XYZ file of C-alpha atoms in Angstrom:
625
model
C 189.040 82.926 238.767
C 190.897 83.355 242.077
C 192.195 80.142 243.703
C 190.137 78.311 246.297
C 192.252 79.732 249.192
C 191.778 83.290 247.947
C 188.050 82.931 247.623
C 187.872 81.492 251.189
C 189.863 84.309 252.609
C 187.960 86.923 250.765
C 184.625 85.690 252.245
C 186.156 86.112 255.729
C 187.197 89.657 254.920
C 190.903 88.818 255.409
C 193.105 89.171 252.274
C 196.904 89.457 252.476
C 198.788 91.802 250.224
C 199.959 88.977 248.037
C 196.521 87.487 247.831
C 195.114 91.005 246.924
C 197.660 91.551 244.166
C 196.940 88.061 242.700
C 193.268 88.656 242.899
C 193.602 91.952 241.246
C 195.625 90.364 238.346
C 193.075 87.696 237.968
C 190.273 90.235 237.871
C 192.136 92.343 235.278
C 192.755 89.361 233.080
C 189.134 88.219 233.342
C 188.022 91.683 232.162
C 190.244 91.339 229.238
C 188.631 88.056 228.317
C 185.094 89.293 228.737
C 182.143 87.190 229.909
C 182.997 83.482 229.500
C 180.213 80.932 229.197
C 179.721 78.024 231.480
C 177.818 75.109 230.184
C 174.150 74.437 230.985
C 173.782 70.692 231.618
C 169.980 70.814 232.175
C 169.348 69.293 228.632
C 170.636 66.251 230.276
C 169.481 66.589 233.931
C 168.791 69.510 236.344
C 171.522 68.552 238.787
C 173.072 65.656 240.754
C 170.009 65.535 243.084
C 167.568 65.506 240.185
C 164.582 63.228 240.514
C 164.750 62.588 236.782
C 168.292 61.386 237.064
C 167.433 59.031 239.937
C 164.493 57.746 238.055
C 166.432 57.112 234.940
C 169.154 55.376 236.776
C 166.597 52.940 238.272
C 164.959 52.472 234.858
C 168.293 51.805 233.190
C 169.001 48.991 235.751
C 165.640 47.582 235.230
C 165.838 47.805 231.428
C 169.224 46.047 231.416
C 167.965 43.073 233.519
C 164.829 42.909 231.435
C 166.725 42.788 228.187
C 168.825 39.878 229.380
C 165.695 38.000 230.502
C 164.081 38.464 227.166
C 167.029 37.722 224.758
C 169.785 35.914 226.487
C 170.143 32.501 224.970
C 167.586 33.050 222.295
C 169.527 34.895 219.559
C 170.560 31.791 217.528
C 166.963 30.674 217.490
C 165.861 34.162 216.302
C 168.433 34.176 213.619
C 167.144 30.898 212.268
C 163.605 32.048 212.129
C 161.903 33.063 208.816
C 161.539 36.551 209.976
C 165.110 36.704 211.352
C 165.842 40.222 210.116
C 162.761 41.715 211.932
C 163.357 39.810 215.130
C 166.971 40.682 215.432
C 166.462 44.210 214.305
C 164.010 44.696 217.144
C 166.539 43.375 219.595
C 169.255 45.623 218.360
C 166.991 48.690 218.417
C 166.006 47.866 222.059
C 169.710 47.505 222.829
C 170.477 50.722 221.183
C 167.785 52.507 223.201
C 169.262 51.166 226.436
C 172.831 52.180 225.284
C 171.545 55.745 224.759
C 170.040 55.908 228.269
C 173.186 54.530 229.918
C 175.255 57.037 227.925
C 173.121 59.916 228.941
C 173.513 59.115 232.626
C 177.210 58.465 232.497
C 177.860 61.510 230.266
C 176.127 63.757 232.778
C 178.045 62.311 235.770
C 181.310 62.704 233.770
C 180.574 66.361 232.733
C 179.640 67.274 236.310
C 182.825 65.673 237.599
C 185.067 67.415 235.084
C 183.752 70.747 236.154
C 185.596 70.238 239.517
C 187.466 66.882 239.977
C 188.621 67.968 243.486
C 185.042 68.276 244.811
C 184.260 65.207 246.960
C 180.523 65.351 246.370
C 181.074 65.409 242.611
C 183.604 62.667 242.755
C 181.294 60.344 244.824
C 178.383 61.130 242.467
C 180.596 60.164 239.444
C 182.017 57.027 241.258
C 178.546 55.840 242.384
C 177.000 56.331 238.914
C 179.836 54.484 237.219
C 179.597 51.617 239.650
C 175.771 51.185 239.183
C 175.957 51.499 235.449
C 178.801 49.022 235.237
C 176.767 46.564 237.186
C 173.709 47.155 235.152
C 175.489 46.890 231.826
C 176.873 43.453 232.819
C 173.432 42.188 231.863
C 173.992 43.399 228.297
C 177.361 41.640 227.770
C 175.872 38.506 226.387
C 174.396 40.314 223.475
C 177.488 41.007 221.489
C 178.885 37.640 222.362
C 175.820 35.713 221.230
C 175.485 37.686 217.995
C 179.018 36.786 217.158
C 178.408 33.087 217.815
C 175.753 33.066 215.004
C 177.363 31.701 211.870
C 178.533 34.358 209.438
C 176.467 33.015 206.673
C 173.373 33.123 208.756
C 173.966 36.822 209.771
C 174.857 37.729 206.166
C 171.535 36.430 205.039
C 169.632 38.308 207.849
C 171.555 41.500 207.103
C 171.018 41.278 203.275
C 167.508 42.552 203.464
C 164.881 43.794 205.820
C 165.162 45.913 209.009
C 168.463 44.406 210.082
C 170.196 45.879 207.059
C 170.187 49.223 208.844
C 172.457 47.895 211.525
C 174.861 46.041 209.086
C 177.739 48.451 209.725
C 177.574 48.006 213.447
C 177.244 44.201 213.146
C 180.231 44.128 210.756
C 182.286 46.150 213.328
C 181.130 43.747 216.033
C 182.253 40.809 213.889
C 185.864 42.091 213.835
C 185.915 41.710 217.571
C 185.005 38.027 217.337
C 188.598 36.633 217.439
C 189.406 38.553 220.730
C 186.191 37.858 222.707
C 186.198 35.594 225.824
C 183.486 33.506 227.356
C 180.520 35.271 228.911
C 181.627 34.902 232.580
C 185.181 36.104 231.943
C 183.863 39.125 230.018
C 181.551 39.877 232.879
C 184.454 39.601 235.370
C 186.533 42.004 233.281
C 183.672 44.531 233.101
C 182.830 44.322 236.881
C 186.430 44.539 237.963
C 187.052 47.682 235.767
C 185.330 49.738 238.483
C 188.198 48.819 240.994
C 190.752 48.454 238.380
C 191.411 50.750 235.345
C 188.650 53.232 236.150
C 189.773 53.650 239.750
C 193.319 54.341 238.690
C 192.042 56.800 236.056
C 190.202 58.601 238.860
C 193.291 58.663 241.095
C 195.294 60.260 238.207
C 192.563 62.805 237.596
C 192.279 63.719 241.275
C 196.101 63.888 241.712
C 196.445 66.182 238.717
C 193.610 68.540 239.735
C 194.945 68.774 243.262
C 198.512 69.828 242.188
C 199.522 73.519 242.775
C 202.492 75.146 241.070
C 204.129 78.165 242.716
C 204.680 80.918 239.970
C 205.116 84.637 240.576
C 203.707 84.374 244.182
C 200.672 82.490 243.106
C 199.893 78.836 243.526
C 198.365 77.908 240.157
C 196.606 74.831 238.926
C 198.070 72.803 235.920
C 196.355 74.629 233.039
C 197.322 78.258 233.921
C 200.839 77.054 234.732
C 201.240 75.425 231.311
C 199.811 78.642 229.871
C 202.714 80.461 231.371
C 204.998 78.592 228.985
C 203.639 80.861 226.328
C 204.135 84.028 228.285
C 206.154 86.871 226.461
C 208.464 87.143 229.479
C 211.185 84.472 229.263
C 211.803 84.630 233.078
C 208.123 83.697 233.603
C 208.392 80.797 231.203
C 211.526 79.563 232.999
C 209.876 79.899 236.506
C 206.785 77.993 235.285
C 208.894 75.241 233.770
C 210.747 74.932 237.099
C 207.567 74.777 239.004
C 206.087 72.144 236.733
C 209.323 70.055 237.003
C 209.549 70.324 240.785
C 205.894 69.451 241.460
C 205.813 66.575 238.917
C 209.023 65.121 240.470
C 207.653 65.396 243.935
C 204.655 63.345 242.799
C 206.570 60.795 240.604
C 205.995 57.981 243.073
C 202.231 58.213 242.465
C 202.457 58.804 238.698
C 204.958 55.859 238.366
C 202.630 53.535 240.272
C 199.673 54.512 238.114
C 201.578 54.064 234.872
C 202.981 50.700 235.945
C 199.702 49.368 237.129
C 197.753 50.454 234.010
C 200.396 49.076 231.659
C 200.258 45.730 233.557
C 196.445 45.840 233.563
C 196.549 46.291 229.742
C 199.080 43.510 229.243
C 196.788 41.054 231.130
C 193.825 42.036 229.079
C 195.766 41.835 225.750
C 197.233 38.471 226.718
C 193.875 36.955 227.615
C 192.223 38.308 224.422
C 195.060 37.231 222.158
C 196.360 40.489 220.982
C 199.877 40.094 219.749
C 201.219 43.695 219.803
C 200.746 46.290 222.567
C 198.767 48.639 220.278
C 196.735 46.033 218.423
C 193.650 46.563 220.522
C 193.684 50.274 219.793
C 194.166 49.641 216.014
C 191.185 47.291 216.145
C 188.899 49.822 217.895
C 190.069 52.440 215.403
C 189.244 50.103 212.544
C 192.630 50.767 211.035
C 195.254 48.243 209.792
C 198.359 48.128 211.896
C 200.560 48.363 208.751
C 198.883 51.684 207.912
C 199.785 53.113 211.380
C 203.374 51.707 211.021
C 203.700 53.404 207.652
C 202.546 56.674 209.130
C 204.831 56.464 212.105
C 207.729 55.688 209.884
C 207.017 58.533 207.526
C 206.786 61.045 210.380
C 209.988 59.762 212.026
C 211.912 59.978 208.831
C 210.615 63.595 208.482
C 211.850 64.791 211.866
C 214.891 66.465 210.392
C 212.768 68.224 207.740
C 210.135 69.352 210.155
C 210.786 69.821 213.963
C 214.633 69.847 213.777
C 214.535 72.376 210.832
C 211.830 74.573 212.437
C 213.321 74.768 215.917
C 216.745 75.583 214.391
C 215.010 78.546 212.721
C 213.358 79.542 215.895
C 216.476 79.375 217.936
C 218.028 81.795 215.386
C 215.157 84.277 215.981
C 215.935 84.075 219.679
C 219.709 84.499 219.014
C 220.721 81.252 220.602
C 222.173 77.925 219.279
C 219.586 75.984 221.123
C 216.345 76.845 222.820
C 215.719 75.772 226.455
C 212.817 73.424 226.580
C 210.598 75.999 228.187
C 210.863 78.279 225.148
C 209.721 75.610 222.661
C 206.240 77.197 222.445
C 207.306 80.690 223.349
C 205.818 83.595 221.393
C 208.215 85.106 218.937
C 210.340 88.001 220.099
C 209.452 91.513 219.174
C 205.900 90.587 218.328
C 203.002 92.352 220.126
C 201.105 89.944 222.326
C 197.536 90.764 223.239
C 194.748 89.071 225.091
C 192.023 87.980 222.691
C 188.586 88.581 224.198
C 186.147 85.650 224.109
C 183.740 87.557 221.828
C 186.417 88.025 219.192
C 187.504 84.394 219.431
C 183.981 83.341 218.891
C 183.402 85.664 215.904
C 186.695 84.625 214.372
C 185.824 80.915 214.413
C 182.210 81.345 213.296
C 183.321 83.655 210.426
C 185.872 81.077 209.217
C 183.252 78.330 209.465
C 180.676 80.415 207.571
C 183.011 81.186 204.783
C 183.335 77.507 204.156
C 179.659 76.503 204.785
C 176.771 78.477 206.379
C 175.470 75.076 207.746
C 178.726 74.434 209.489
C 178.619 77.958 211.102
C 174.904 77.547 212.087
C 175.614 74.296 213.927
C 178.677 75.797 215.710
C 176.619 78.878 216.558
C 174.212 76.699 218.536
C 177.001 75.877 221.045
C 177.289 79.531 221.990
C 173.578 80.352 221.895
C 172.560 77.447 224.099
C 175.412 77.384 226.495
C 176.887 74.048 225.351
C 180.441 75.461 226.175
C 182.341 75.714 229.428
C 185.154 78.177 228.892
C 186.486 79.611 232.247
C 189.671 78.179 233.941
C 188.734 77.250 237.429
C 190.466 75.442 240.364
C 189.713 71.701 240.052
C 188.312 71.940 236.484
C 189.623 69.280 234.160
C 192.749 70.627 232.328
C 192.933 70.869 228.489
C 189.915 70.720 226.212
C 187.495 68.235 224.917
C 184.144 67.858 222.987
C 181.881 65.252 224.638
C 179.341 63.753 222.220
C 177.085 62.551 225.153
C 174.286 60.665 223.219
C 172.340 61.165 220.018
C 169.194 61.971 221.938
C 170.827 64.956 223.441
C 173.802 66.993 221.941
C 177.548 67.533 222.511
C 179.164 69.689 224.985
C 182.573 71.361 224.661
C 185.092 72.165 227.482
C 187.945 74.584 227.014
C 190.215 76.497 229.483
C 190.149 79.898 227.649
C 192.881 82.202 228.592
C 192.931 84.622 225.554
C 196.034 83.211 223.730
C 196.047 82.705 219.928
C 196.367 78.938 220.599
C 193.195 79.155 222.679
C 191.280 80.461 219.586
C 192.609 77.460 217.608
C 191.650 75.208 220.411
C 188.122 76.564 220.342
C 187.982 76.123 216.528
C 189.294 72.464 217.086
C 186.715 71.500 219.669
C 183.847 73.133 217.820
C 184.851 71.028 214.835
C 184.444 68.010 216.962
C 181.128 69.317 218.094
C 179.853 69.821 214.510
C 181.005 66.425 213.505
C 179.201 64.889 216.562
C 175.968 66.738 215.791
C 176.042 65.588 212.108
C 176.779 61.978 213.087
C 174.016 61.877 215.820
C 171.151 60.675 213.566
C 173.114 57.439 212.976
C 171.997 56.480 216.583
C 173.852 55.486 219.632
C 175.561 52.348 217.939
C 176.763 54.028 214.695
C 177.213 57.663 215.608
C 180.612 57.196 217.357
C 183.509 57.774 214.898
C 186.681 55.683 214.918
C 189.798 57.636 215.963
C 191.005 57.459 212.292
C 188.400 59.975 211.436
C 187.548 61.461 214.846
C 190.097 64.354 214.345
C 189.034 65.154 210.835
C 186.460 67.919 211.567
C 188.440 69.369 214.445
C 191.749 69.793 212.622
C 189.857 71.030 209.408
C 188.074 73.605 211.606
C 191.509 74.787 212.903
C 192.808 74.978 209.247
C 189.833 76.969 208.124
C 190.322 79.438 210.984
C 194.014 79.782 210.440
C 193.797 80.294 206.658
C 191.180 83.036 207.102
C 193.234 84.860 209.692
C 196.374 84.512 207.551
C 194.661 85.783 204.430
C 193.628 88.900 206.204
C 197.057 89.616 207.642
C 199.337 91.852 205.531
C 201.834 92.933 208.240
C 205.049 90.854 207.739
C 205.832 90.494 211.415
C 202.267 89.411 212.318
C 202.226 87.038 209.317
C 205.413 85.415 210.423
C 204.149 85.020 213.948
C 200.929 83.472 212.644
C 202.761 81.047 210.335
C 205.180 80.102 213.133
C 202.323 79.457 215.499
C 200.572 77.233 213.038
C 203.838 75.272 212.235
C 204.288 74.751 216.011
C 200.643 73.582 216.352
C 201.175 71.110 213.404
C 204.497 69.906 214.860
C 202.750 69.402 218.139
C 199.962 67.583 216.464
C 202.105 65.432 214.143
C 205.673 65.103 215.422
C 204.950 65.326 219.126
C 201.998 62.916 219.096
C 203.970 60.371 217.118
C 206.839 60.769 219.705
C 204.227 60.216 222.462
C 203.086 57.062 220.594
C 206.692 55.855 220.388
C 207.203 56.624 224.064
C 204.021 54.704 224.959
C 205.293 51.644 222.982
C 208.569 51.718 224.716
C 206.881 51.917 228.196
C 204.469 49.078 227.464
C 206.996 46.814 225.970
C 209.495 47.490 228.822
C 206.724 46.862 231.354
C 206.375 43.232 230.138
C 209.830 42.601 231.653
C 208.945 44.106 235.011
C 207.976 47.323 236.809
C 209.682 50.461 235.643
C 211.186 52.947 238.005
C 210.612 56.672 237.735
C 214.096 57.142 236.412
C 213.533 54.532 233.801
C 210.411 56.335 232.623
C 212.289 59.617 232.696
C 215.017 58.195 230.497
C 212.679 56.786 227.942
C 210.872 60.100 227.807
C 214.111 62.106 227.338
C 215.474 59.800 224.636
C 212.285 59.990 222.484
C 211.933 63.743 222.950
C 215.555 64.364 222.001
C 215.080 62.245 218.880
C 211.862 64.066 217.880
C 212.734 67.769 218.776
C 216.294 67.702 217.506
C 219.424 69.453 218.702
C 217.988 72.944 218.541
C 215.923 72.150 221.784
C 218.064 71.863 224.916
C 216.405 69.273 227.213
C 218.023 70.640 230.313
C 217.679 68.910 233.704
C 214.057 69.374 234.772
C 212.270 68.108 231.677
C 212.551 64.542 232.631
C 209.265 64.105 234.512
C 207.026 65.921 231.988
C 205.611 62.628 230.770
C 203.613 62.376 234.072
C 200.858 64.808 233.216
C 199.792 63.577 229.712
C 196.202 62.195 230.295
C 196.017 60.247 227.089
C 198.552 57.845 228.433
C 196.363 56.983 231.293
C 192.766 57.250 229.845
C 193.270 56.031 226.295
C 196.546 54.129 225.606
C 197.837 54.696 222.081
C 195.138 57.267 221.279
C 197.679 59.863 220.350
C 198.560 58.741 216.874
C 195.003 59.641 215.894
C 196.044 63.262 216.020
C 198.844 62.784 213.451
C 196.548 60.641 211.437
C 193.896 63.345 211.465
C 196.346 66.166 210.714
C 197.982 64.530 207.738
C 194.542 63.474 206.458
C 193.122 66.959 206.794
C 196.241 68.519 205.107
C 195.370 66.212 202.141
C 191.653 67.078 202.329
C 192.428 70.787 202.503
C 194.597 70.427 199.373
C 191.586 68.981 197.575
C 189.413 71.819 198.928
C 191.982 74.395 197.837
C 191.715 73.229 194.310
C 188.076 74.391 194.444
C 186.690 71.045 193.282
C 182.971 71.182 192.717
C 180.939 69.389 195.408
C 183.621 69.343 198.000
C 181.460 70.753 200.770
C 178.730 68.220 200.088
C 181.154 65.305 200.080
C 182.833 66.601 203.301
C 179.437 66.839 205.030
C 178.686 63.207 203.779
C 181.913 62.085 205.449
C 181.096 63.748 208.739
C 177.489 62.625 208.770
C 178.416 58.945 208.269
C 179.826 58.782 211.771
C 180.968 55.265 212.362
C 178.674 53.778 209.744
C 181.312 53.453 207.012
C 185.041 52.552 207.128
C 187.575 55.345 206.626
C 188.788 53.998 203.255
C 185.279 54.143 201.804
C 184.783 57.701 203.033
C 188.006 59.089 201.719
C 187.536 57.470 198.246
C 185.297 60.267 196.933
C 188.160 62.702 197.490
C 190.686 60.538 195.610
C 192.637 59.782 198.849
C 193.876 56.342 200.067
C 195.769 56.128 203.453
C 197.052 52.733 202.374
C 199.105 54.470 199.650
C 202.652 54.969 201.052
C 202.721 58.401 199.419
C 199.588 59.481 201.277
C 201.389 60.641 204.378
C 203.910 62.686 202.353
C 201.137 64.891 201.138
C 200.353 66.048 204.719
C 203.856 66.350 205.708
C 204.853 68.377 202.677
C 202.250 70.986 203.683
C 204.151 71.514 207.001
C 207.379 71.589 205.056
C 206.032 74.243 202.736
C 205.074 76.508 205.709
C 208.535 76.149 207.152
C 210.041 77.047 203.760
C 207.861 80.097 203.667
C 209.140 81.156 207.072
C 212.759 80.718 205.828
C 212.072 82.710 202.773
C 210.610 85.564 204.904
C 213.765 85.427 206.953
C 215.880 85.985 203.951
C 213.692 88.752 202.411
């Protein structure tokens, strides 16, 4: 799509030569991609001025207040009643229904906003909705707090039999939060202040990123197309894009540094009040994973840096005929390999065929996303960068956002996000409280979907050059998923720990970034001047502190799962669907047990890492052949 300035000029009939050339290139590229779908959000609401949305917002506010009036201060009495299971189950079911309604409203506002984060009307709609729902949901805070004040033995008895047994997994998860809960008034203050605190800083980050423009080849591009230029076959284009990214990030470092410092301090205050000892403990708790399991994974990946990233990039540098690759060539396509734009229709068929070969049911669910316009694919000015699958709520269905530009990695991204979508559809019947999946398993279906797609493509490729390019691209994706995300996690830890001693300057943040990147990428990547501010655009650091290790967890887990699948064990597909369908209703250890896998086993992580090593070894063998 042309930039906003080009579109405005075209309507007036005035287009400069440069703009006309840029528009022609954009039109030609769009023709190569084919028709790209934009999502239809009417299954949620017809639009931001929808009467149904307004009515539901009013109803949600009233339902929250009514719920508080009916149940606040009465849960202990209900738990002591002879029919405690029925009474409490009714309360939880009512709460779940309200959560579904709140989620529907906020999901719609968020999806509308992500379509163009620079549009003031959408931004106001999102902000107003968030503010009203935060105020409304403050009436619900008492519920979890009061449930956790009921003695464990009383709750155990109520959950043992009767209707409340259905909600036992959610109540058990809730119980894990008990040591870190505060009194009702403090919890309410934290919630209400979030609108002007963390959420406001998140919005500032999103708006700043979306408004950035990067000058490349006579165009002023948004972030996503500029990052895409780092995969351009022309090295001079990659270098120019990297320079533009560096220059624009550096020009905005004052803002990004302030956002990072503020949010790190905000988290430190919350952690201190709640009693978390380590900067990442809150994330581990929400992920339902033991800190020592995460520490073992991080240690295993760091120890594998020389065998994985250092080894691979040394090989890639050799392919490019240099001792060390400049950082802008880290994800460059291999030299002397034909690059073509992959039309959307081909990407769709590739992913669906790979899914269908594994399970027709999996393909049928994914097909629905295409048939019913649950995917938003074009790159547009102001659109949220990257990709995501939003589960919305169980009473509706997920939506997928990608920025599709016809690269092989875009096909893998589509396979990844559709994996999330399939997972979210299967988990939906668990209801609003138990459908959400902890991050320990949230990347399972997405990474598995990628692996299915990759393996199918590789099996059908006989050409040595093409096979090497595919293997190299997959290794790079796995390094980006495992090594790079663990490096991100290490960087975050360093930032949050250093922030406890005072504000960090932009140069300090740059220094931490470079030191961690140098360690993880190795000597075959030259981190020349310019790469220092690249930490600034990573959205996970802002929106979901310490989320990033979930990618490495998921990749290693899926590598192990795929190994079980490759052995053609009977019943694998059924067990796999049972895992996805469980949502958040079972702990990850229980879900992995039927596959003979245990993440607490120190050797578990080596299974996943060895698969990456094996692919690198295959590439080395091809080099010597």
